[in-house]
Coordinates of C-alpha atoms and ligand atoms in Angstrom, one line a residue:
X29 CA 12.8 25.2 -16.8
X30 CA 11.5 22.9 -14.1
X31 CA 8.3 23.2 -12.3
X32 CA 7.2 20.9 -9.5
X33 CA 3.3 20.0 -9.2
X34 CA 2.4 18.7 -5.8
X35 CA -0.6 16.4 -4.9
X36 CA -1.8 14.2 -2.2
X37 CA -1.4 10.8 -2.2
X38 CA -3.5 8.3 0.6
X39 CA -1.1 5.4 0.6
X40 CA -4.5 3.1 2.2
X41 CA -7.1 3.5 -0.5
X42 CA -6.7 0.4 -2.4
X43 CA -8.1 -0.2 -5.6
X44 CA -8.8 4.1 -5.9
X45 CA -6.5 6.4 -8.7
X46 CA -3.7 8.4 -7.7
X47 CA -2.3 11.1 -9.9
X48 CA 1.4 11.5 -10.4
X49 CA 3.2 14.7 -9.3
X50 CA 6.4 15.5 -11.6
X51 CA 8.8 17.7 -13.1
X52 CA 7.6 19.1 -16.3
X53 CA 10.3 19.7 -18.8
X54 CA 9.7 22.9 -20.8
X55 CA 11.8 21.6 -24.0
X56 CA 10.9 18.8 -26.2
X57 CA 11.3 16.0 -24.6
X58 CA 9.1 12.4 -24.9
X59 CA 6.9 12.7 -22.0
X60 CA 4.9 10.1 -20.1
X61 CA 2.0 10.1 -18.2
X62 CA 1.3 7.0 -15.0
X63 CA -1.5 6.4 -13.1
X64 CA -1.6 4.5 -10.6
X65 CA -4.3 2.1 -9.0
X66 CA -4.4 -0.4 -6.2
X67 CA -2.2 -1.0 -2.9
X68 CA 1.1 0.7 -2.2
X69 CA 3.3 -1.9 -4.2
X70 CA 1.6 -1.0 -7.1
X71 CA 2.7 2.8 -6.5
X72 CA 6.4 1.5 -5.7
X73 CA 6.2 -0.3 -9.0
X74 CA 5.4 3.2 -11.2
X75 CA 8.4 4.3 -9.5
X76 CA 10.5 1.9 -10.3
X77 CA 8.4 2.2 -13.9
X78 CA 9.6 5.9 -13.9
X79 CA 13.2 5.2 -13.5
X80 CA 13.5 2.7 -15.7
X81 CA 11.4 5.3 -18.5
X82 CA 13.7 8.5 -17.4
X83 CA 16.8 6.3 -18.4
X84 CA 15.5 6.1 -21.6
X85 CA 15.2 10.2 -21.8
X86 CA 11.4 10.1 -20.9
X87 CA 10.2 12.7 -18.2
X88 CA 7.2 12.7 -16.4
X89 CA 4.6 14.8 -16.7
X90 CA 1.4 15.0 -14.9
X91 CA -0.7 16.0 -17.5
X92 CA -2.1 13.6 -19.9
X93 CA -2.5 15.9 -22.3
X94 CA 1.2 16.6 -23.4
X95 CA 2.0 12.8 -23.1
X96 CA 3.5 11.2 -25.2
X97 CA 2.9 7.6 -23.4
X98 CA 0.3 7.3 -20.9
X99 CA 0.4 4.1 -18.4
X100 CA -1.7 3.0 -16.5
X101 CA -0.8 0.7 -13.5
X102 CA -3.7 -1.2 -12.8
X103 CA -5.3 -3.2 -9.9
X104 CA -7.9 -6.3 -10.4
X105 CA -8.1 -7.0 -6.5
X106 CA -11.5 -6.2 -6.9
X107 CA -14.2 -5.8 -9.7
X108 CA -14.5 -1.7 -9.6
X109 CA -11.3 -1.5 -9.4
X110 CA -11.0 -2.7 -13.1
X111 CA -14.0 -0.8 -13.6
X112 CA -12.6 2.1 -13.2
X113 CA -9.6 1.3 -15.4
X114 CA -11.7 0.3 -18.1
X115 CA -13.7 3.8 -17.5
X116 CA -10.2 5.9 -17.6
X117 CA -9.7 4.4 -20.8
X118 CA -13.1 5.5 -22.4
X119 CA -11.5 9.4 -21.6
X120 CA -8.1 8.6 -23.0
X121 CA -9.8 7.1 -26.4
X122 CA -10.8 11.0 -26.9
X123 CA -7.1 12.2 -26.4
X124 CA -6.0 9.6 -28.8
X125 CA -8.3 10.6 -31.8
X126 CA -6.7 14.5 -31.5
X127 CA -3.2 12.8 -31.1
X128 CA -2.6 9.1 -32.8
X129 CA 0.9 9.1 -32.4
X130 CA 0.6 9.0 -28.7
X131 CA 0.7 5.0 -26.9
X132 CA -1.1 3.6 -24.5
X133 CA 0.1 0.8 -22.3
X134 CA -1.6 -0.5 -19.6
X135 CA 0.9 -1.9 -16.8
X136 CA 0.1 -4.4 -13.3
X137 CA -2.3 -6.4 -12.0
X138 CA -4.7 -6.5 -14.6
X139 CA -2.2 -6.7 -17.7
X140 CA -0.7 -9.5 -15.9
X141 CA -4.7 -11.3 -15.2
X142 CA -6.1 -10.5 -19.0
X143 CA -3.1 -10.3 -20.9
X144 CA -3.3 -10.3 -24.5
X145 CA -7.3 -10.3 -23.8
X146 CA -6.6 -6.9 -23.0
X147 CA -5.5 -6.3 -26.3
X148 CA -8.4 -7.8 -28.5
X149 CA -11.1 -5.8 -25.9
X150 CA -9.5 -2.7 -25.6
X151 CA -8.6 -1.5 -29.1
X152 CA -7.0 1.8 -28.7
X153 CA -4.3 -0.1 -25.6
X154 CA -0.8 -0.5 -27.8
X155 CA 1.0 -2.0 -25.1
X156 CA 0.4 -4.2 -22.1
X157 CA 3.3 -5.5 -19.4
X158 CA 2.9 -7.4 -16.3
X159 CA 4.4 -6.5 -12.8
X160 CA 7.8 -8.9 -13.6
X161 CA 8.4 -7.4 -17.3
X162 CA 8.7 -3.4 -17.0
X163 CA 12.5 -4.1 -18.0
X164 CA 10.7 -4.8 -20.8
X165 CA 9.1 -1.6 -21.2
X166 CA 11.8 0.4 -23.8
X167 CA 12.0 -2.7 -26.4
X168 CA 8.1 -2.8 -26.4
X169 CA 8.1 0.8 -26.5
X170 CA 10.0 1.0 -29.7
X171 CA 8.0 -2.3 -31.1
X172 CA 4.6 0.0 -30.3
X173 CA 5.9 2.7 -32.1
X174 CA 6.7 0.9 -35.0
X175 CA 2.8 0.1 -35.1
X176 CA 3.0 -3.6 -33.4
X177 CA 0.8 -4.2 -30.1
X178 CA 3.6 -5.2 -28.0
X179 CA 2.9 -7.5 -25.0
X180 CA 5.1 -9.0 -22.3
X181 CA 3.1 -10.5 -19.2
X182 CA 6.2 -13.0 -18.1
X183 CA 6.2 -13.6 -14.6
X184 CA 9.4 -14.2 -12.9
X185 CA 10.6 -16.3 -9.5
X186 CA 13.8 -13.6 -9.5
X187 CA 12.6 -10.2 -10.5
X188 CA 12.8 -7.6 -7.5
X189 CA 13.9 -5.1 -9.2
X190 CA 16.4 -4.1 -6.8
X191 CA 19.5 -2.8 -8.4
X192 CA 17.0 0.2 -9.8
X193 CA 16.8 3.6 -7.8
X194 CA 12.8 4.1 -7.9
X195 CA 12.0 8.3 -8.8
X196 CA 9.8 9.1 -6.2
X197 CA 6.5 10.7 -7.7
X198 CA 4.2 12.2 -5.9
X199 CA 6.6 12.5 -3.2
X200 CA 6.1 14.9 -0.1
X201 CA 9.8 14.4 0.6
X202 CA 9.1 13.0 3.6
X203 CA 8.0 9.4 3.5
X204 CA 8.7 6.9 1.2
X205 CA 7.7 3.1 0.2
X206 CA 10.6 0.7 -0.4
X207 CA 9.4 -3.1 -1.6
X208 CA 11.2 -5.7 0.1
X209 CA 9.8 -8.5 -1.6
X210 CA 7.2 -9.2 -4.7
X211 CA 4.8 -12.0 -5.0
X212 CA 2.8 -14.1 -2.9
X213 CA 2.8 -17.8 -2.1
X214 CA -0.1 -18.0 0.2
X215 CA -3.4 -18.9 -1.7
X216 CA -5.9 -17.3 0.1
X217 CA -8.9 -18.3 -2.0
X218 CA -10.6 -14.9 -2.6
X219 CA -7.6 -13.2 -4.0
X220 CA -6.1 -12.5 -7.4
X221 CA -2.7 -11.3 -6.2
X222 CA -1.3 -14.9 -6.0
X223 CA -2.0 -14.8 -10.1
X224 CA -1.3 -11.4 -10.6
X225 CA 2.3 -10.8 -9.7
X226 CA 3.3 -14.9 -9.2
X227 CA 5.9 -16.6 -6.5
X228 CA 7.2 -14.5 -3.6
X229 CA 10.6 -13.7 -3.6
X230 CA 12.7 -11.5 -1.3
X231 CA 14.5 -8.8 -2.4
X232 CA 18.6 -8.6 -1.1
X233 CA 19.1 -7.0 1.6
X234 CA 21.7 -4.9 0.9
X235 CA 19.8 -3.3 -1.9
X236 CA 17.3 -2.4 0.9
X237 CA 19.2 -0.6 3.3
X238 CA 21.3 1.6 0.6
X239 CA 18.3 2.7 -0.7
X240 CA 16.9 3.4 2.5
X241 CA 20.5 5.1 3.6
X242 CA 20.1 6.8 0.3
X243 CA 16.7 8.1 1.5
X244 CA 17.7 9.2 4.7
X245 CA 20.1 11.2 3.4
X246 CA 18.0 13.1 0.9
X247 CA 16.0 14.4 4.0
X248 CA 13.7 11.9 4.3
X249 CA 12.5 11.0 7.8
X250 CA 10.1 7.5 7.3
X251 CA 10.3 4.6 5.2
X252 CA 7.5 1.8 5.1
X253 CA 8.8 -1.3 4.1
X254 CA 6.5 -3.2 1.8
X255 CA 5.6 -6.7 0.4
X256 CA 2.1 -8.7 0.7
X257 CA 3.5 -10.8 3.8
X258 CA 6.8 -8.6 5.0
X259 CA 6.9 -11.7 8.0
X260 CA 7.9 -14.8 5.4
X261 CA 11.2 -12.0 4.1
X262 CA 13.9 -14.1 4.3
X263 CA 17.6 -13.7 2.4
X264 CA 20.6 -15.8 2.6
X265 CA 24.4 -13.2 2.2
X266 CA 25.9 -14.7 -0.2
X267 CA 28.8 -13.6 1.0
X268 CA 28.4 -14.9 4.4
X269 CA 25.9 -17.7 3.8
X270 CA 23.9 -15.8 6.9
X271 CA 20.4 -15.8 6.7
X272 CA 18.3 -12.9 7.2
X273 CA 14.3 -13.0 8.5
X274 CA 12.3 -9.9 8.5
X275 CA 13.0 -8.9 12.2
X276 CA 17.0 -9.0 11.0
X277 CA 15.8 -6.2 8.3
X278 CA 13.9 -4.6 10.4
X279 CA 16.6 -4.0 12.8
X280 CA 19.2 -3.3 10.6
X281 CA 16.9 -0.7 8.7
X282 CA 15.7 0.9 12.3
X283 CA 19.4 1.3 13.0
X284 CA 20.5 3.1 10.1
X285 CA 19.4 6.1 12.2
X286 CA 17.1 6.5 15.2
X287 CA 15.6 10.0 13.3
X288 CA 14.6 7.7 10.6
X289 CA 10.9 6.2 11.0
X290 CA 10.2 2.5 9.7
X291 CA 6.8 1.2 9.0
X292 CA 5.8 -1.9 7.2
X293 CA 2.7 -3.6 5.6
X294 CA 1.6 -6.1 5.3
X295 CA 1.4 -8.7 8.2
X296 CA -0.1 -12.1 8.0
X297 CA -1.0 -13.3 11.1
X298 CA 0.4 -16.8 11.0
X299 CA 3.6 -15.2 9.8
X300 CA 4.0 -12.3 11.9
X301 CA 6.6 -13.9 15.1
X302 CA 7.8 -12.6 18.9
X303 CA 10.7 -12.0 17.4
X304 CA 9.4 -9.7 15.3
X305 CA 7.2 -7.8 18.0
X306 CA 10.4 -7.4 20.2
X307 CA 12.5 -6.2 17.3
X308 CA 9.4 -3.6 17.2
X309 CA 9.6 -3.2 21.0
X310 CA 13.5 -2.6 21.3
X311 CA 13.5 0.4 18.6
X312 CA 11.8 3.9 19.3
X313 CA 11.9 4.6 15.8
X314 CA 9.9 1.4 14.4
X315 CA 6.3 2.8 14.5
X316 CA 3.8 0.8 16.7
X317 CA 1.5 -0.1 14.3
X318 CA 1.0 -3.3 12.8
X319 CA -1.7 -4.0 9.9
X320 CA -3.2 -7.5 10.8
X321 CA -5.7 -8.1 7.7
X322 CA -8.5 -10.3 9.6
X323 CA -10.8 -11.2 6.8
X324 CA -13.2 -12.7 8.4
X325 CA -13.9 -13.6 12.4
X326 CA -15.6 -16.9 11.5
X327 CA -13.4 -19.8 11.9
X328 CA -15.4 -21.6 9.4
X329 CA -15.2 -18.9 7.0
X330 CA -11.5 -18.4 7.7
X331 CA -10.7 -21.8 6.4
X332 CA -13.1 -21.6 3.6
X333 CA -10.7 -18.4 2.6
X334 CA -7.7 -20.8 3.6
X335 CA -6.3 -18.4 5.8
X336 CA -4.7 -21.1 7.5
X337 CA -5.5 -19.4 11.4
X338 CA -8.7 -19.7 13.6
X339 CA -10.7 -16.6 15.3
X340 CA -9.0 -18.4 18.2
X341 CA -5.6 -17.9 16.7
X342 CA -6.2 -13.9 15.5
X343 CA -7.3 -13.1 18.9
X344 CA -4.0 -14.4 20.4
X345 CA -1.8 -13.3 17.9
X346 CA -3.6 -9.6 18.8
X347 CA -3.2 -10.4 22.8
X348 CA 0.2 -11.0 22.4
X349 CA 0.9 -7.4 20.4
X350 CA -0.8 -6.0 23.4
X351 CA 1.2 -7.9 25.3
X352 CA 4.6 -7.0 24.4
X353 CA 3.8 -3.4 23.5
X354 CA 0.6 -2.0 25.1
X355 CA 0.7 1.2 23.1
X356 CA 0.6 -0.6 19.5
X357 CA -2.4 0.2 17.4
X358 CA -3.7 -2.6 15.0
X359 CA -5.4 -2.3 11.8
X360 CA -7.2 -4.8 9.6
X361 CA -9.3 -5.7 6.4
X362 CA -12.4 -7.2 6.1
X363 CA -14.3 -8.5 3.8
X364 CA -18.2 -8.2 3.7
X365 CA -20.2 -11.7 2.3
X366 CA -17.6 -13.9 1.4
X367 CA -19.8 -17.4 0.3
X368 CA -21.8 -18.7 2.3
X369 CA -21.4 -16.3 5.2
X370 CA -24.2 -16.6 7.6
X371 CA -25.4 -14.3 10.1
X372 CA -23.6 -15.8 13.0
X373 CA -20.2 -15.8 10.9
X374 CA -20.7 -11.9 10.2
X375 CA -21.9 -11.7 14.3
X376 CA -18.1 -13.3 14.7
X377 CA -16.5 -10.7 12.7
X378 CA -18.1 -8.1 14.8
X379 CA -17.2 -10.0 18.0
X380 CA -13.6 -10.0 16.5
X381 CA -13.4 -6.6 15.8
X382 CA -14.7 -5.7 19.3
X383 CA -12.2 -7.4 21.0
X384 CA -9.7 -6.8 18.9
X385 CA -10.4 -2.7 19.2
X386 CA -8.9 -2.1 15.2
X387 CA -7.5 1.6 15.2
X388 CA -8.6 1.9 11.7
X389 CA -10.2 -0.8 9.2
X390 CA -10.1 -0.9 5.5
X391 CA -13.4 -2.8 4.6
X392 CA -14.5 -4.3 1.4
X393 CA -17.9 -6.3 -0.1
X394 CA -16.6 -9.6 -1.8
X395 CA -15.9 -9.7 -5.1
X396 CA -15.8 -12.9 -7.1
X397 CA -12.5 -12.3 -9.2
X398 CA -12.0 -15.0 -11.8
X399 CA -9.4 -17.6 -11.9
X400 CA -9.3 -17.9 -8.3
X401 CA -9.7 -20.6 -6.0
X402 CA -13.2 -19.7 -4.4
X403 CA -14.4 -18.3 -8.3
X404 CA -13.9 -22.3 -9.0
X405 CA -14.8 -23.9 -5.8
X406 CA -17.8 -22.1 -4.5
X407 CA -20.9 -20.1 -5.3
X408 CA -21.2 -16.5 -4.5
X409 CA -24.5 -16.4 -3.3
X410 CA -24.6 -13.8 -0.2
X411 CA -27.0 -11.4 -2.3
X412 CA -25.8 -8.0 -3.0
X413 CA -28.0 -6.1 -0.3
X414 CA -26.8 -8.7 2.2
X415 CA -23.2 -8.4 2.0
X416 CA -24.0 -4.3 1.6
X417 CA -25.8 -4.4 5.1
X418 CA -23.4 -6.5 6.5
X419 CA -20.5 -3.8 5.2
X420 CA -22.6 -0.9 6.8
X421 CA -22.6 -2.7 9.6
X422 CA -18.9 -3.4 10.1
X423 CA -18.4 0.3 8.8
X424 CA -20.2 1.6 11.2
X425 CA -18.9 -0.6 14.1
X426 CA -15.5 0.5 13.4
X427 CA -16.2 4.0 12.8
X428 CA -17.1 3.7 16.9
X429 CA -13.6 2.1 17.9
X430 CA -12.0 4.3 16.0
X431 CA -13.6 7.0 17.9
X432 CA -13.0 5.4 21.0
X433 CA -9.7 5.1 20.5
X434 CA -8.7 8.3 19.4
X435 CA -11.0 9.7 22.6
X436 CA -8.8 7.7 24.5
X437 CA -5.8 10.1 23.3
X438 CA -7.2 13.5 24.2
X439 CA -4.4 15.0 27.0
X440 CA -1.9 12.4 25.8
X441 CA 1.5 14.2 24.4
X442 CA 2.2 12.5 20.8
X443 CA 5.1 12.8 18.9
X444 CA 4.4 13.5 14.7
X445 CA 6.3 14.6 11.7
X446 CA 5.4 17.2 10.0
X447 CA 4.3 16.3 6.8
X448 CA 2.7 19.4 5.6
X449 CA -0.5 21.5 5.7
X450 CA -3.6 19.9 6.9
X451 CA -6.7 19.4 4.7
X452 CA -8.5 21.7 5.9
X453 CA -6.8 24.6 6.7
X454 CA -3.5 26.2 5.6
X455 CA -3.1 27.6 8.4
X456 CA -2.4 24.0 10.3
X457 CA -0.2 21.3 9.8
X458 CA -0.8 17.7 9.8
X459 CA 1.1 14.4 10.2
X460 CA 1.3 10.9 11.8
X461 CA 2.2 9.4 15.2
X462 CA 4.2 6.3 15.9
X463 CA 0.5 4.4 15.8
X464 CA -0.2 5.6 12.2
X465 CA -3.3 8.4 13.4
X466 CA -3.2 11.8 11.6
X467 CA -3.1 14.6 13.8
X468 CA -3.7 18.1 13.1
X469 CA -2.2 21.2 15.1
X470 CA -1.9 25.0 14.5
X471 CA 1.7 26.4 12.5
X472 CA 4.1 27.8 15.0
X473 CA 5.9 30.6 13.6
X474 CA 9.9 29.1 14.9
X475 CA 12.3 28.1 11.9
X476 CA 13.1 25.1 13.5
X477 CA 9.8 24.0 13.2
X478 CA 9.1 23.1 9.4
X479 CA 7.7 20.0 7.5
X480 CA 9.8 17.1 8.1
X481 CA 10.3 18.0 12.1
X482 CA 9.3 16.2 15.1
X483 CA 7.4 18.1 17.3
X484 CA 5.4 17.0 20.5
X485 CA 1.4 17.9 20.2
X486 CA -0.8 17.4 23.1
X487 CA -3.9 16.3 21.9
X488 CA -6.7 18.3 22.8
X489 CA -9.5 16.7 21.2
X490 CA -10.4 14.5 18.2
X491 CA -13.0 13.5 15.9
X492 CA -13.3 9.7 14.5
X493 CA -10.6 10.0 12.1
X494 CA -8.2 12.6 13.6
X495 CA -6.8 14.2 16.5
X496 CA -6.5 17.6 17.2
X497 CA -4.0 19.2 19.2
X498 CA -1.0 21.8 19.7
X499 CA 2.5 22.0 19.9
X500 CA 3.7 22.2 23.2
X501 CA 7.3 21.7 23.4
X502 CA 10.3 22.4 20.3
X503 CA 11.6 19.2 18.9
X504 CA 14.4 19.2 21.3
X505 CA 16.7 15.8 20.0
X506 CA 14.7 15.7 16.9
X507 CA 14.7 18.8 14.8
Ligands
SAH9 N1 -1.4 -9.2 1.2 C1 -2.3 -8.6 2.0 C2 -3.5 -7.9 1.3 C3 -3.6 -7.9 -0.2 S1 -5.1 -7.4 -0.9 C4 -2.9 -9.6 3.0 O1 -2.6 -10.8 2.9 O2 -3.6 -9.3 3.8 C5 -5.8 -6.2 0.2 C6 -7.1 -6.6 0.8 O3 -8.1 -6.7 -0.3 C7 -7.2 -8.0 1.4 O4 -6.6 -8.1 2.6 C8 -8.6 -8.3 1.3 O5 -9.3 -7.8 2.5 C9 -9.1 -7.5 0.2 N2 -9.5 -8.4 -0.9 C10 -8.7 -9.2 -1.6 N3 -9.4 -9.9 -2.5 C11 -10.7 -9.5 -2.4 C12 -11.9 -9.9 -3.1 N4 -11.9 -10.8 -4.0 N5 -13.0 -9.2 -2.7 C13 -13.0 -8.3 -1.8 N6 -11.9 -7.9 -1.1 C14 -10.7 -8.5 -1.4
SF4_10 FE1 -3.8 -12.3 -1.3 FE2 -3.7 -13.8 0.8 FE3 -1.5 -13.3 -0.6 FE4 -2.6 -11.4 0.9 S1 -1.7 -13.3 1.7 S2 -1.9 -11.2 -1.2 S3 -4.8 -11.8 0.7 S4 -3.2 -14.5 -1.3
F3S11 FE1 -4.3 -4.6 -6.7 FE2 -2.3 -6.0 -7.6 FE3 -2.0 -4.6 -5.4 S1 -4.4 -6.6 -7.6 S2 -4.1 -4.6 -4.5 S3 -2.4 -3.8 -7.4 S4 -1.0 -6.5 -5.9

C-alpha cells in the first residue's frame, strides 16, 4: 500500500528544518527518516541522498518514529543553525533508548566542519558523511550496524553527483531544484561554505538537461537551477572540446520547452555577465528574477568581507539589470554587524538597499563561524544589541520596498503557476510570477484550470508579502 504525505517546503529559509514528505511502505521494509537544514543545495543533496538509499531497498518515511535510519542534513552557515541540530538530536536520543537498533547519521555542512568531533560530542550519532561522500553512505551503513562509528568527510574536486536521478521529496510536482555545480572557490571571509563542501566544480551538462527533460516530462513546469555562484558554470564537451558558460545552459535548458520555467540561485555580482542578462532577456520562460546577495553597502566593509566589488560596482551591476530588463525583480542578503561596522557603513547598506529597491531580502545578524577567514583575522566586536538594531532596522526598511513594490503591481495582469492551495484558505490558490512574488487568487471551477496551469491574475491588491488578485482570462497557450 502506498500513501503519500504532503508538506510545505519554503525553498528561502536558510538555516530553518524542513520535513520530508514520502511514500510509506506498509510491509517491512528498512526505512529512513531525513531532515533537512540550510539553503536549497542542501535539499537537492537529501535527494540525491534518497536515491542513492532507495537503491539499497530503503524507503522513506516521514515519520521518525518507524525509522530505521534517521539523517540529518545539516547546515553550519550560521551558529543557530547548528543549534538547532544539536537540539534535534537531544529529541532523537529519547527515540533511541525505546529503539537501539535504529542509526543515526548526521550528513552536510556540519559533518563535513566537525567531523569526527561530531563523534566524540554527540554520543548517540553512529555515522557522520560530508556533502562529497554520500556514495559512501551503504558501506558505512553496514560498518554502523555492525556497531563501528563510521565516518567519511572526504571532500572531492570531481563529485557532482550527476549520473544519479535525485527522488524528489517533499515534492509538489511542480517545481523542482537541479544542482549544477558543488563547491565554492570564492573566499568570502564570513562564510563556512568554502570549508564545508570544498572546490567548485561544474556538473556536465548533459546530465543537466536530461534531468531537466526528464522533469518536464513528468509534468513538471519550473526548474531552478542551483549552485553557490551559477555565473562561474563553465563545462568543456568532451566530445566536441566546446565550452559551455552558464548563459549557454541557461539557453539550452530554457529551450527544452517554452512551458518549462527556469530559475536560478545564486548570483555573485562580479560573476553575473551581459551575456547572461540577455540570455535572460531573449527567453519568456527564464523568470526575471535574479538573487544578487549584497552583504554589505560599505565599500570598506565589502573588502573587509573580500567580496571583491565596491557599493559602486553593486549599484551598476543592479542599473544594468534594470537596464536590459526593466521588469526584473532583485533580491539580496544581508548581513547585520559584520566587524567593525560603523554607523555610516550600516547608513550605506540602507542607502544601497534604497536605491537598489530589493523585491525581497533574506537578512541575517553575523555570526562568527570558526575556521574562517574573518574568525582568524578580525574581532567580532559589534555588540549583540548593535547588530540586533541594525537588523531591525534593515528588516524594517525592506519590509517598506517590498510593499512598495508589490503596490506598484495592483491592476497589473501577472502570469502564475498554480502551485496549489494558498495558506490561508482552501478555497484559493497560490503560486509565483516570473519575478518570484506569491500571489493568491480565488479557485475557478473550469477543469482546465488545476495546479500546474498558467493562468493570468489581475492583481487587485496586496499586502507586503503577497498579491492578491483574480483570474481573468483561461490559460489560453499554456494550459
Ligand atoms: N553563495 C551565496 C550564499 C551562500 S550562504 C552567495 O555567495 O551569496 C547564504 C547567505 O548566508 C550569504 O549570502 C550571507 O548573507 C549569509 N551568511 C553567510 N555566512 C554568514 C555568517 N557567518 N553570518 C551571518 N550570515 C552569513
Ligand atoms: Fe560563501 Fe561567498 Fe562562496 Fe557565497 S560566494 S558560498 S558567501 S564564500
Ligand atoms: Fe548551510 Fe552548507 Fe548550504 S553551510 S547554507 S547547508 S552550503
Amino acid at each position: 500500500m502506498l500513501k503519500l504525505v504532503n508538506t510545505a517546503v519554503d525553498e528561502s529559509r536558510q538555516g530553518e528544518a524542513y520535513s520530508v514528505n514520502a511514500i510509506v511502505f506498509s510491509d517491512n521494509t528498512k526505512r529512513f527518516f531525513i531532515e533537512s537544514y540550510g539553503c536549497a543545495m542542501n535539499f537537492s543533496d537529501s535527494e540525491i541522498i534518497a536515491s542513492i538509499l532507495q537503491g539499497e531497498g530503503y524507503a522513506p518515511t516521514p515519520h521518525e518514529e518507524e525509522a530505521d535510519l534517521i539523517f540529518l542534513n545539516t547546515c553550519s552557515i550560521r551558529e543557530k543553525a547548528e543549534l538547532t541540530v544539536r537540539k534535534r538530536l537531544t529529541e532523537f536520543r529519547k527515540l533511541k533508548r525505546s529503539r537501539p537498533s535504529m542509526l543515526i547519521g548526521i550528513l552536510g555542512c556540519m559533518a563535513e566542519r566537525l567531523k569526527s568531533k561530531l563523534l566524540e560530542e554527540e554520543k548517540l550519532v553512529d555515522i557522520v558523511v560530508g556533502p562529497d561522500a554520500y556514495r559512501s553512505l551503504p558501506s558505512l551503513i553496514t560498518e554502523a550496524e555492525s556497531g563501528t562509528k563510521a565516518v567519511n568527510v572526504l571532500l572531492s574536486r570531481e563529485e557532482t553527483y550527476a549520473d544519479i536521478s535525485p527522488v524528489r521529496l517533499n515534492s509538489n510536482g511542480i517545481s523542482a531544484f537541479v544542482s549544477i555545480m558543488r563547491g565554492c572557490n570564492n573566499m568570502c571571509t564570513f562564510c563556512v561554505v568554502p570549508f564545508t563542501r570544498g572546490r567548485e566544480r561544474s556538473r556536465d551538462v548533459s546530465s543537466i538537461l536530461s534531468e531537466c527533460q526528464a522533469l518536464f516530462q513528468q509534468g513538471f513546469k519550473e526548474v531552478t537551477l542551483l549552485g553557490q555562484n551559477v555565473d562561474s558554470y563553465y563545462w568543456v564537451d568532451p566530445t566536441t572540446n566546446h565550452p559551455v558558460d552558464f548563459a549557454m545552459l541557461l539557453e539550452r535548458v530554457a529551450s527544452i520547452d517554452p512551458l518549462l520555467r527556469v530559475r536560478f540561485s545564486t548570483s555573485h555580482p562580479k560573476d553575473i555577465t551581459d551575456k547572461v542578462l540577455y540570455t535572460m532577456n531573449a527567453f519568456d520562460n527564464i523568470c526575471k528574477y535574479i538573487h544578487l546577495p549584497l552583504q554589505s553597502g560599505s565599500s570598506r566593509v565589502l573588502q573587509l568581507m573580500n567580496r571583491t566589488y565596491t557599493r559602486e560596482w553593486y549599484l551598476a551591476k543592479v542599473k544594468r539589470i534594470k537596464e536590459i530588463m526593466p521588469d526584473c525583480a532583485i533580491s539580496a542578503d544581508i548581513i547585520a554587524g559584520f566587524c567593525t561596522e560603523t554607523d555610516q557603513d550600516h547608513r550605506d547598506t540602507i542607502d544601497v538597499m534604497q536605491r537598489s529597491e530589493y523585491e525581497f531580502s533574506y537578512m541575517f545578524i553575523y555570526s562568527e563561524r570558526p575556521g574562517t577567514l574573518a574568525a582568524k583575522r578580525y574581532t567580532d566586536d559589534i555588540p549583540d544589541d548593535v547588530k540586533k538594531k541594525r537588523l531591525a532596522e534593515i528588516v524594517s526598511i525592506q519590509n517598506n520596498l517590498s510593499l512598495e513594490s508589490n503596490k506598484k503591481d495592483i491592476g497589473k495582469i501577472v502570469e502564475v503557476i498554480i502551485e496549489g492551495d494558498s495558506k490561508r484558505s482552501n478555497q484559493q490558490w497560490m503560486g509565483r510570477n516570473s519575478q518570484n512574488k506569491v500571489t493568491v487568487f480565488d479557485k475557478v471551477d473550469d477543469e482546465n484550470i488545476h495546479i500546474g496551469s498558467y493562468v493570468h491574475v489581475l492583481v487587485k491588491s496586496c499586502t507586503q508579502g503577497t498579491l492578491l488578485g483574480t483570474i481573468v482570462d483561461l490559460p489560453l497557450t499554456k494550459k
